[in-house]
Tab-separated table of N, CA and C in Angstrom:
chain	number	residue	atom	x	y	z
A	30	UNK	N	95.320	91.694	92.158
A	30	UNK	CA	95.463	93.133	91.985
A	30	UNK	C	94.098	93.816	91.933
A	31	UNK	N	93.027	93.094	90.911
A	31	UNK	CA	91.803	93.642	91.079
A	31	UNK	C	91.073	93.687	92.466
A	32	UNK	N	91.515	92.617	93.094
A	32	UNK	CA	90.470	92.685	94.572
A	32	UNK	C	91.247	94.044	95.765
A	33	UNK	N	92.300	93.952	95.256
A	33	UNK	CA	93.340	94.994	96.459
A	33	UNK	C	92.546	96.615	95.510
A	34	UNK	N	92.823	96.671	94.248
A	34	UNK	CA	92.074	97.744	93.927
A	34	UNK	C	90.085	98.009	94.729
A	35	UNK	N	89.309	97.150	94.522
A	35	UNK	CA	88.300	96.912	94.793
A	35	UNK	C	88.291	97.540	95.962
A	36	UNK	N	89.302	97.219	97.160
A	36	UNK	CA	89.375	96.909	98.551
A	36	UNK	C	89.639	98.923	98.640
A	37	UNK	N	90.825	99.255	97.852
A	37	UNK	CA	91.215	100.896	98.104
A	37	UNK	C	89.833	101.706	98.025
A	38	UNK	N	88.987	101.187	96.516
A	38	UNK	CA	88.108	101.891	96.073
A	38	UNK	C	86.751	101.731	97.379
A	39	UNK	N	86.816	101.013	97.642
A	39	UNK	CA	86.025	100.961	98.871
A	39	UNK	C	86.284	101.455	100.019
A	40	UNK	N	87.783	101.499	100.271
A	40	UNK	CA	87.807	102.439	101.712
A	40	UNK	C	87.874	104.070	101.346
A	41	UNK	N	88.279	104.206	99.622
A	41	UNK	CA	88.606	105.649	99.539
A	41	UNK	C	86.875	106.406	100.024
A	42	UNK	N	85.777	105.519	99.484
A	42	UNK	CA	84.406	105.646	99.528
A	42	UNK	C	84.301	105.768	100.739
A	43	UNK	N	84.313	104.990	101.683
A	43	UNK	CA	83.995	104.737	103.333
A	43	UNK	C	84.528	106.557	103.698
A	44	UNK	N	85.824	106.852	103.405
A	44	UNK	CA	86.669	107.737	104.302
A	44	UNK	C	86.289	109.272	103.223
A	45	UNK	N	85.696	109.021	102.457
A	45	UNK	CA	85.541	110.465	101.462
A	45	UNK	C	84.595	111.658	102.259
A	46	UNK	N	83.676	111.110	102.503
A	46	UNK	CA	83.001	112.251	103.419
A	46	UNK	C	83.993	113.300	104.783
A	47	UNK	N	84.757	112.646	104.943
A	47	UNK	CA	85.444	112.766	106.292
A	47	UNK	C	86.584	114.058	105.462
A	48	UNK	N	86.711	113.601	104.204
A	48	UNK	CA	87.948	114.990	103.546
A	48	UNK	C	86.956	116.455	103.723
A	49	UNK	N	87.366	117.897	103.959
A	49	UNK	CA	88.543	117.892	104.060
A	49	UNK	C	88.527	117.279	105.601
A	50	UNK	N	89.875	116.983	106.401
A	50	UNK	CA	90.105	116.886	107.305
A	50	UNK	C	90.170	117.905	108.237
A	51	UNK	N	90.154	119.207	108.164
A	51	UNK	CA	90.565	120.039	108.474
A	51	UNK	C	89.492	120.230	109.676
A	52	UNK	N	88.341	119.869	109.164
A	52	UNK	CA	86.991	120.178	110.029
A	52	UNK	C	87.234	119.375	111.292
A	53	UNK	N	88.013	118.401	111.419
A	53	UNK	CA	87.769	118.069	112.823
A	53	UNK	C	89.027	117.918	113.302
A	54	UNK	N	89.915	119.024	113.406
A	54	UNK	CA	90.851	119.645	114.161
A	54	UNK	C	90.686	119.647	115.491
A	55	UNK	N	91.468	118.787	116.195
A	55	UNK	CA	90.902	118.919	118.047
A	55	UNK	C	91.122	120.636	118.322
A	56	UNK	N	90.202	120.806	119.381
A	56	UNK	CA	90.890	122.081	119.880
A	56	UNK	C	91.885	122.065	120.616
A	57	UNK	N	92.114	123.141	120.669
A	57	UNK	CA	93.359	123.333	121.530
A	57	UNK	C	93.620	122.853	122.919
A	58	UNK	N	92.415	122.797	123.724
A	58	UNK	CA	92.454	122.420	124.978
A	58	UNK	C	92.121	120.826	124.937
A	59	UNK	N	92.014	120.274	123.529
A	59	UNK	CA	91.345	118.438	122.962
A	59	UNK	C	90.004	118.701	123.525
A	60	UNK	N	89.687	117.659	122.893
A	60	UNK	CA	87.845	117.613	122.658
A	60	UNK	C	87.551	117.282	124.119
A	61	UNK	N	87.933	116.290	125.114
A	61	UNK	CA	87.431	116.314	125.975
A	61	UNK	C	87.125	117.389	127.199
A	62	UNK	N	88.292	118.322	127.498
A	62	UNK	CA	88.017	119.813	127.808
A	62	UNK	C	86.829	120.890	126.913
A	63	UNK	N	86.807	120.294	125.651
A	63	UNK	CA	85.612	121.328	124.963
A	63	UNK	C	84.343	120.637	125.363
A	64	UNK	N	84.320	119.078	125.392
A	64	UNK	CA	82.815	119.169	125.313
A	64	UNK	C	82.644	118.819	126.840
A	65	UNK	N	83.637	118.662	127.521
A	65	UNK	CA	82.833	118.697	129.289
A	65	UNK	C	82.465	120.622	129.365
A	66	UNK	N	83.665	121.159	129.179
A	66	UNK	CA	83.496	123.082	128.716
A	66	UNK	C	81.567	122.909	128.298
A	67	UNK	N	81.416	122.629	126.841
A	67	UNK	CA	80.543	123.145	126.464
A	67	UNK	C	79.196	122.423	127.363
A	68	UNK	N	79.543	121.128	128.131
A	68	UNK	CA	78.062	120.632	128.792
A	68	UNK	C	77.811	121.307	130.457
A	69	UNK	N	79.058	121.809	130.721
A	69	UNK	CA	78.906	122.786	131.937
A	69	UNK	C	79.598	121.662	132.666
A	70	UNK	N	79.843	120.831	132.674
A	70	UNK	CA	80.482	119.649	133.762
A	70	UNK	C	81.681	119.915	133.938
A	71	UNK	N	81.715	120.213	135.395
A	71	UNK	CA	83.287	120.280	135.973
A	71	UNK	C	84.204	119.073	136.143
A	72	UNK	N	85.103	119.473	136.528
A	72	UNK	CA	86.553	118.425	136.373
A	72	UNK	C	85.684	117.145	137.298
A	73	UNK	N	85.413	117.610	138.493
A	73	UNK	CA	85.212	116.682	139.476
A	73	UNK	C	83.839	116.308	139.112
A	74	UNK	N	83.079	116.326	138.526
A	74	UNK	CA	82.024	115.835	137.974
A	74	UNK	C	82.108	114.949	136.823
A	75	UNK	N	83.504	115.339	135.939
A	75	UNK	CA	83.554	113.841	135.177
A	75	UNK	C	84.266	112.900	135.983
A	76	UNK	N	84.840	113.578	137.308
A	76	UNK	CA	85.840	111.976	137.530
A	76	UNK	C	84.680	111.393	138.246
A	77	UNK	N	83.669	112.341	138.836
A	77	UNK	CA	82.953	110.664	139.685
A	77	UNK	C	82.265	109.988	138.236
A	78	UNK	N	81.786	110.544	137.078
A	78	UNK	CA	81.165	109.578	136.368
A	78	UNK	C	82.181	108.887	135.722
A	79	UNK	N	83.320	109.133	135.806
A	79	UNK	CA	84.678	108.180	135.420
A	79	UNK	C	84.674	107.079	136.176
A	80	UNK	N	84.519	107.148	137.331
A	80	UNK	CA	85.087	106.558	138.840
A	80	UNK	C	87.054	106.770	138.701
A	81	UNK	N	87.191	108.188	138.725
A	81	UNK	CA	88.789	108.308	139.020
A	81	UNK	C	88.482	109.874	139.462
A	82	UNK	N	89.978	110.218	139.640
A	82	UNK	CA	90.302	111.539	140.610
A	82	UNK	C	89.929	112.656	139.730
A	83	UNK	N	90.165	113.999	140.009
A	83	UNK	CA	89.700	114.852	140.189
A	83	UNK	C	91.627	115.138	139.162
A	84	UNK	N	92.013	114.989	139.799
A	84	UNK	CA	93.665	115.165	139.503
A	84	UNK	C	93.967	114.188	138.009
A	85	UNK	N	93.273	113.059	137.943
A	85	UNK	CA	92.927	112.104	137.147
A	85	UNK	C	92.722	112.486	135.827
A	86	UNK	N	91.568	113.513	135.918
A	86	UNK	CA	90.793	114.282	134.912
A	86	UNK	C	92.039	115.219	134.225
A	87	UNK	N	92.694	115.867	135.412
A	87	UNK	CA	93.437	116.853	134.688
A	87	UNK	C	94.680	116.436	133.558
A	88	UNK	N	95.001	115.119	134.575
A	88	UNK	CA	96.317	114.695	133.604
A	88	UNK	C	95.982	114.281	131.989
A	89	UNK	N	94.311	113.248	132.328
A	89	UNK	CA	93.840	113.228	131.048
A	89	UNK	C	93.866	114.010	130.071
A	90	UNK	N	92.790	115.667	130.526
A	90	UNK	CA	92.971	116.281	129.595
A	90	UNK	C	94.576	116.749	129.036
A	91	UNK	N	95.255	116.898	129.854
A	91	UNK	CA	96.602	117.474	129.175
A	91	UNK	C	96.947	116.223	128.135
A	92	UNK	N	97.095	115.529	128.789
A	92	UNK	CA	97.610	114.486	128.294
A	92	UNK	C	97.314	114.478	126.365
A	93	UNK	N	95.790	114.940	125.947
A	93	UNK	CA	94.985	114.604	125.081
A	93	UNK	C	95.147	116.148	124.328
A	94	UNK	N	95.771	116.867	125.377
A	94	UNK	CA	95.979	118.377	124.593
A	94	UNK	C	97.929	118.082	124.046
A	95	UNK	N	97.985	117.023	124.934
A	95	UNK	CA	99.758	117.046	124.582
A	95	UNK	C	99.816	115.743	123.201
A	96	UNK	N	98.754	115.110	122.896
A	96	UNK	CA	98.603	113.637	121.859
A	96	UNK	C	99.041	112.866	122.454
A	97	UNK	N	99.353	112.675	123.769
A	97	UNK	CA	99.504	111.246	124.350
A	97	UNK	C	98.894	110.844	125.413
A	98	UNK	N	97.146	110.793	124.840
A	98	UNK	CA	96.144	110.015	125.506
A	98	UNK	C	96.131	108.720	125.108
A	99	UNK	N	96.042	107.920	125.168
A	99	UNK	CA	95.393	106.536	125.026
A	99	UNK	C	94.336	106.559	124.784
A	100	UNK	N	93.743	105.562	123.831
A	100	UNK	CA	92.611	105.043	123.372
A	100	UNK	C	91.283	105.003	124.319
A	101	UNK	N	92.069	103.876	124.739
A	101	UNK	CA	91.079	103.372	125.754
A	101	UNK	C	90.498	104.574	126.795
A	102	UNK	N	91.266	105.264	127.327
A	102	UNK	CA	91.255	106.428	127.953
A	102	UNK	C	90.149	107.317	127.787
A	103	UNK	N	90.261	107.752	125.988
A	103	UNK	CA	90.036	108.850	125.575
A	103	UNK	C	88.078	108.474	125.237
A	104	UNK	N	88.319	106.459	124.672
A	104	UNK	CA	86.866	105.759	124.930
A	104	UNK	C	85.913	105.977	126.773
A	105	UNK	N	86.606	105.809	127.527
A	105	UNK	CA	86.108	105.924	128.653
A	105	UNK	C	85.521	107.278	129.097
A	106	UNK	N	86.405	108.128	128.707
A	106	UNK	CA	85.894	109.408	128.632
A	106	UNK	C	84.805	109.888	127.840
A	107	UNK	N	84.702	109.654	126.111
A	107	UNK	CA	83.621	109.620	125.608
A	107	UNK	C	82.388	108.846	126.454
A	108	UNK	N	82.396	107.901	126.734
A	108	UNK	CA	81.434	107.073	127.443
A	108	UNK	C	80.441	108.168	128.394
A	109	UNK	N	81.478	108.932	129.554
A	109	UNK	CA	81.310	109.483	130.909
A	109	UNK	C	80.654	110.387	130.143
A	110	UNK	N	81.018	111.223	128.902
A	110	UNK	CA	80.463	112.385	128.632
A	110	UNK	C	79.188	112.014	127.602
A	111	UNK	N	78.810	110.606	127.472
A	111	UNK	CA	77.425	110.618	126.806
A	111	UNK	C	78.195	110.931	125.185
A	112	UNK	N	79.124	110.985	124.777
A	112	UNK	CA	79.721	110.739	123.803
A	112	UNK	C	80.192	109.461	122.865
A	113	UNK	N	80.416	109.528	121.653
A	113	UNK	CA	81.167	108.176	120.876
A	113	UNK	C	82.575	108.496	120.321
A	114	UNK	N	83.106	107.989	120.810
A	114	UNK	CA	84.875	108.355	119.601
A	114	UNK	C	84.654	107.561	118.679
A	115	UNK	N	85.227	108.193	117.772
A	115	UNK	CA	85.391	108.152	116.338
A	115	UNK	C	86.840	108.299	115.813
A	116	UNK	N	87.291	107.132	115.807
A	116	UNK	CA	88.490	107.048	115.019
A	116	UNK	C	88.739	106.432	113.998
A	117	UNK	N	89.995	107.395	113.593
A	117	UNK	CA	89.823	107.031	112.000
A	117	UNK	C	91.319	107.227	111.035
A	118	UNK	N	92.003	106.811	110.162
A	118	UNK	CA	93.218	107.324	109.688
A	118	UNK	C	92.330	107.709	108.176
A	119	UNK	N	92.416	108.785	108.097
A	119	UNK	CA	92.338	109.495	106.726
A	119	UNK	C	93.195	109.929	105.780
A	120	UNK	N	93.290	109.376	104.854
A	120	UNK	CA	95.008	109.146	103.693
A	120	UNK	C	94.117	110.884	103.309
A	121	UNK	N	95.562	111.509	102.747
A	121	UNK	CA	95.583	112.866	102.478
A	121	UNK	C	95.055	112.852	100.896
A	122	UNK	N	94.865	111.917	100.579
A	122	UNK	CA	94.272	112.351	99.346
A	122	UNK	C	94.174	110.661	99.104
A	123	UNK	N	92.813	110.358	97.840
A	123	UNK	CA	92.918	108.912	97.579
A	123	UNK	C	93.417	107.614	97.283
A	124	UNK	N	93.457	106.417	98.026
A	124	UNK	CA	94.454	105.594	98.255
A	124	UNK	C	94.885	104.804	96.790
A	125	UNK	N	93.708	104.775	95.600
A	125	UNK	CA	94.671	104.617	94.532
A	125	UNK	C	95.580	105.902	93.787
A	126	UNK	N	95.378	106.968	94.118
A	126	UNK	CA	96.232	108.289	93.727
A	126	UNK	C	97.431	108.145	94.210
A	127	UNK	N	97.514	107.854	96.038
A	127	UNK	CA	98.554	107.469	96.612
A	127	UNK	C	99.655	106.124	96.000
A	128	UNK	N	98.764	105.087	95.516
A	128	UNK	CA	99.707	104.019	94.765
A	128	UNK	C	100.655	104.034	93.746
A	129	UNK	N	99.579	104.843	92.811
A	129	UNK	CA	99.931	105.506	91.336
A	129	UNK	C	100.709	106.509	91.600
A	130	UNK	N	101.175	107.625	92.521
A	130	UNK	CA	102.343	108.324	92.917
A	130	UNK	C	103.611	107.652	93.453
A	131	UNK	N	103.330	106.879	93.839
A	131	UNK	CA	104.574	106.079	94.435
A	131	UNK	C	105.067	105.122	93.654
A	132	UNK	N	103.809	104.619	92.841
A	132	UNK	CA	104.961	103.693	91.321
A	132	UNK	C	105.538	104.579	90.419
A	133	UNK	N	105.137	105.857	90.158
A	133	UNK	CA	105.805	106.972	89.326
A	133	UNK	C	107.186	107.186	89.900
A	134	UNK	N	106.735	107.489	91.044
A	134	UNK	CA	108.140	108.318	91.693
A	134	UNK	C	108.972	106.506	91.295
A	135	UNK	N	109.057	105.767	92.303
A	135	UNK	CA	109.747	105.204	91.891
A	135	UNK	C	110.661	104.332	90.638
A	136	UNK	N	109.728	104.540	89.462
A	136	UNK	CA	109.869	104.257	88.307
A	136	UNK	C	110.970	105.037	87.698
A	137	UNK	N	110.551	106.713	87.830
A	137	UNK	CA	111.213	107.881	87.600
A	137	UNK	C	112.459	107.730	88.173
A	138	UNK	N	112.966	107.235	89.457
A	138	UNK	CA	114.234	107.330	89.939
A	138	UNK	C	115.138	106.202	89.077
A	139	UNK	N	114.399	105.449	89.465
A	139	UNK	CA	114.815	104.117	88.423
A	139	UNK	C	115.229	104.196	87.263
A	140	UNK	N	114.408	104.566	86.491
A	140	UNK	CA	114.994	105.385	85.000
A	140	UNK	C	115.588	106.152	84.674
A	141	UNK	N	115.806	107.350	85.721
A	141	UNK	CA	117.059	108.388	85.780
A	141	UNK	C	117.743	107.632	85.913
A	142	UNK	N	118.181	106.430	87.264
A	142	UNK	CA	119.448	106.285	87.574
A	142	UNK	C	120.153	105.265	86.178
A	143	UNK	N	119.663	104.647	85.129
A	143	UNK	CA	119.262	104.134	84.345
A	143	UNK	C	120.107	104.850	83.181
A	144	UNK	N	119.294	106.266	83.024
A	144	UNK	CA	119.308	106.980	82.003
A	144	UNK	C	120.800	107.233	82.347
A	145	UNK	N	121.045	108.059	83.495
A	145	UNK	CA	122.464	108.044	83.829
A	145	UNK	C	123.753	107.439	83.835
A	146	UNK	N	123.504	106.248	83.934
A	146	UNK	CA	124.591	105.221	83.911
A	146	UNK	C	124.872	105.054	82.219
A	147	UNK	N	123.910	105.079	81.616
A	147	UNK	CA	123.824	105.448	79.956
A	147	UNK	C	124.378	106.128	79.637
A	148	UNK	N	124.250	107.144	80.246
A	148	UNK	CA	124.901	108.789	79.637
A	148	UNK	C	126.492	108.212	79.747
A	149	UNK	N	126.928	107.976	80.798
A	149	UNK	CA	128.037	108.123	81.354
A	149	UNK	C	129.244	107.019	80.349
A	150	UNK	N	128.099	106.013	79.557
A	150	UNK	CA	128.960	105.018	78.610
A	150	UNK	C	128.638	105.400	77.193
A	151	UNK	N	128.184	107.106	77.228
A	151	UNK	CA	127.848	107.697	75.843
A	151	UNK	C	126.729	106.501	75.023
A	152	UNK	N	126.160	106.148	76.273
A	152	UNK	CA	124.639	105.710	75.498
A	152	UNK	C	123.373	106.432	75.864
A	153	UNK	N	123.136	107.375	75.816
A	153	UNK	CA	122.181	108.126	76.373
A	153	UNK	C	120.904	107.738	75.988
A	154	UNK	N	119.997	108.411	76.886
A	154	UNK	CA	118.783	107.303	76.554
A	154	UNK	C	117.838	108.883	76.401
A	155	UNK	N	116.874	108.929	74.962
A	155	UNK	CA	115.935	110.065	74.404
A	155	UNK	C	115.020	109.434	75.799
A	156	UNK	N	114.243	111.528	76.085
A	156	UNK	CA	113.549	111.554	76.828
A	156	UNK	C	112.054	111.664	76.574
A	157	UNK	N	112.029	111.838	74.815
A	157	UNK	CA	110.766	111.925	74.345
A	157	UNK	C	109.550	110.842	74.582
A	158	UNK	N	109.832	109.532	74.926
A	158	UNK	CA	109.190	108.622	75.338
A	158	UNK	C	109.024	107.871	76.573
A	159	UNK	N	109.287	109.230	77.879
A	159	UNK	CA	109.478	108.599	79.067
A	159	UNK	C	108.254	108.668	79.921
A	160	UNK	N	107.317	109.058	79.184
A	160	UNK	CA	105.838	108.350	79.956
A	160	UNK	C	105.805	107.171	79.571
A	161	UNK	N	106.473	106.681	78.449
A	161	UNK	CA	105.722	105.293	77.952
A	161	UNK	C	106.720	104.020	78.721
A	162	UNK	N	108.097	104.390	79.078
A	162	UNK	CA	108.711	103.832	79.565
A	162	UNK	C	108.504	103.716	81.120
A	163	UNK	N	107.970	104.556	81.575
A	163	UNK	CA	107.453	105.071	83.229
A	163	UNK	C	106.331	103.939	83.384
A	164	UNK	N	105.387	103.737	82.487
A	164	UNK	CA	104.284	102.914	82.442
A	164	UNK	C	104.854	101.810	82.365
A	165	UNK	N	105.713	100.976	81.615
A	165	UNK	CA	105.756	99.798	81.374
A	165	UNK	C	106.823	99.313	82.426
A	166	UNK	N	107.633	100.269	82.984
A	166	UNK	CA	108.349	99.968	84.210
A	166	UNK	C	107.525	99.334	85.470
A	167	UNK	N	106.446	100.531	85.489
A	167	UNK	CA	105.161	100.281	86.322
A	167	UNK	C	104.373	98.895	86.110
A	168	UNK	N	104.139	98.471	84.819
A	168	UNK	CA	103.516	97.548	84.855
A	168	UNK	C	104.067	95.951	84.728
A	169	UNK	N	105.263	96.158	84.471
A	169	UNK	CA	106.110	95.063	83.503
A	169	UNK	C	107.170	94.746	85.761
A	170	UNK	N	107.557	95.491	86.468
A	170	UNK	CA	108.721	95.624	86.672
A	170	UNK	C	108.575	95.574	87.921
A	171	UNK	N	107.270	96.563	88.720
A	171	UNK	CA	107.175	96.682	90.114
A	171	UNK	C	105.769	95.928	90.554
A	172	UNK	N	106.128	95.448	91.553
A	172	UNK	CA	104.620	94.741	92.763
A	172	UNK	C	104.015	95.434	92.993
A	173	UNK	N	103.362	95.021	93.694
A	173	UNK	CA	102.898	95.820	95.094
A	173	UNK	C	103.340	96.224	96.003
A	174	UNK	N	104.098	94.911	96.804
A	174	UNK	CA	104.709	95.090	97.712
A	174	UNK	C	106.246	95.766	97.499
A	175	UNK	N	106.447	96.585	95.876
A	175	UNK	CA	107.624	97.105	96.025
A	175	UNK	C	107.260	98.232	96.403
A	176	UNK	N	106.525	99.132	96.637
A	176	UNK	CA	106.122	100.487	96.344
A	176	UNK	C	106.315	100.555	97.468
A	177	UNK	N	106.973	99.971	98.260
A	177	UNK	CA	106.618	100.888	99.685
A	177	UNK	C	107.946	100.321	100.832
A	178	UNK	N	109.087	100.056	100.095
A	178	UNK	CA	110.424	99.528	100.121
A	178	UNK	C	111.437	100.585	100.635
A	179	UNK	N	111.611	101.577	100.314
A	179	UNK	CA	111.893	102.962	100.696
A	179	UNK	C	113.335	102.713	99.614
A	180	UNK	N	114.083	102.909	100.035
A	180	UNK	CA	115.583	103.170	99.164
A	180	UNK	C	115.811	102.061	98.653
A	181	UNK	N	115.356	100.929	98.950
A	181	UNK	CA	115.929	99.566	98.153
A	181	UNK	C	115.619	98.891	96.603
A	182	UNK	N	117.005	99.029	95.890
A	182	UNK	CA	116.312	99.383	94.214
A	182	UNK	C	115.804	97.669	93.990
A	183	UNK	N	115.076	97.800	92.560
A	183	UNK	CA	114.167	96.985	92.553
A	183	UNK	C	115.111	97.180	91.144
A	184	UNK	N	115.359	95.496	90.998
A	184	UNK	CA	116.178	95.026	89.474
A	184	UNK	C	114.857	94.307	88.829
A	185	UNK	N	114.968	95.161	87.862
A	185	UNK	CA	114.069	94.109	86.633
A	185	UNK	C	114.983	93.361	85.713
A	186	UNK	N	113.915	92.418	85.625
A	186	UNK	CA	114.502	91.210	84.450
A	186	UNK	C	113.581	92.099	83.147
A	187	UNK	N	112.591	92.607	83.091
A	187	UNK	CA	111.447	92.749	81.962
A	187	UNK	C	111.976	94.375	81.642
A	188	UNK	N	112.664	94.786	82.231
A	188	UNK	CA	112.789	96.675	81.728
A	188	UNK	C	114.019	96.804	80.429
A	189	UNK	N	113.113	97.308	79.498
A	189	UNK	CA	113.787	97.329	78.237
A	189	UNK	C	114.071	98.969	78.097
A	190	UNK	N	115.070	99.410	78.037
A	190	UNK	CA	115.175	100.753	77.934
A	190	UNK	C	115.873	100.969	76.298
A	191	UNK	N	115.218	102.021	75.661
A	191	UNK	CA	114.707	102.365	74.312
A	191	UNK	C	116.128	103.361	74.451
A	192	UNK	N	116.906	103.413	73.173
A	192	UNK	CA	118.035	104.028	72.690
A	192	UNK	C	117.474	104.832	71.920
A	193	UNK	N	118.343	106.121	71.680
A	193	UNK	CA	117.685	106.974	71.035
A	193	UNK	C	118.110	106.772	69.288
């Protein structure tokens, strides 16, 4: 658990400069139409430094204005234009924040559905201590690899739920 933490805290570091994301919004026409645009190079001037068509170029750019360029493609093109791509997946906010939201949420459903089934046999379960129960669900109850299971409930043997 410590080395997978280690491992987040290190990519949250690697990818932090890059927030907000907002700054590198393709344009509208995709980057490769802006920066052949901004170097003055016409269509048919990147396909001969491509070695492809003229027609080639165009489908590219659409293609890259529509998100279904290819990689490799979009590398070859950087190349022609004296450019580097830079790719990258940037989590919307930090990847242990992201963990710690998703053992909550799921904890929380868990314990409602919990609390509920309680209610319903007039054992209701007090809500005054449901951070402390949220935590030990979290720590006592779920993996790693549960957090990311989608609808499939997770039975504990270790979840002790507190009567009021």
């Amino acid at each position: 658990m410590k080395l997978r933490n280690r491992a987040r805290d290190s990519l949250d570091s690697r990818l932090d400069w890059l927030r907000p994301v907002d700054r590198f919004q393709r344009p509208p026409k995709g980057w490769i139409r802006a920066i052949r645009d901004a170097l003055g190079m016409s269509g048919p001037q990147l396909a001969r430094r491509m070695g492809i068509t003229q027609q080639s170029v165009q489908d590219m750019e659409k293609s890259e204005a529509a998100e279904k360029v290819r990689l490799e493609t979009l590398r070859r093109a950087a190349d022609a234009l004296d450019c580097v791509l830079v790719y990258a997946l940037v989590p919307k906010k930090q990847l242990q924040q992201m963990v710690e939201d998703q053992a909550r949420k799921i904890a929380i459903d868990h314990l409602s559905r919990v609390s509920h089934s309680m209610a319903l046999e007039d054992q209701a379960v007090a809500n005054d201590d449901l951070e402390l129960r949220v935590q030990e669900f979290i720590d006592n109850s779920l993996g790693q690899r549960d957090l990311w299971n989608g609808k499939r409930r997770i039975f504990s043997k270790n979840l002790t739920v507190r009567r009021p």
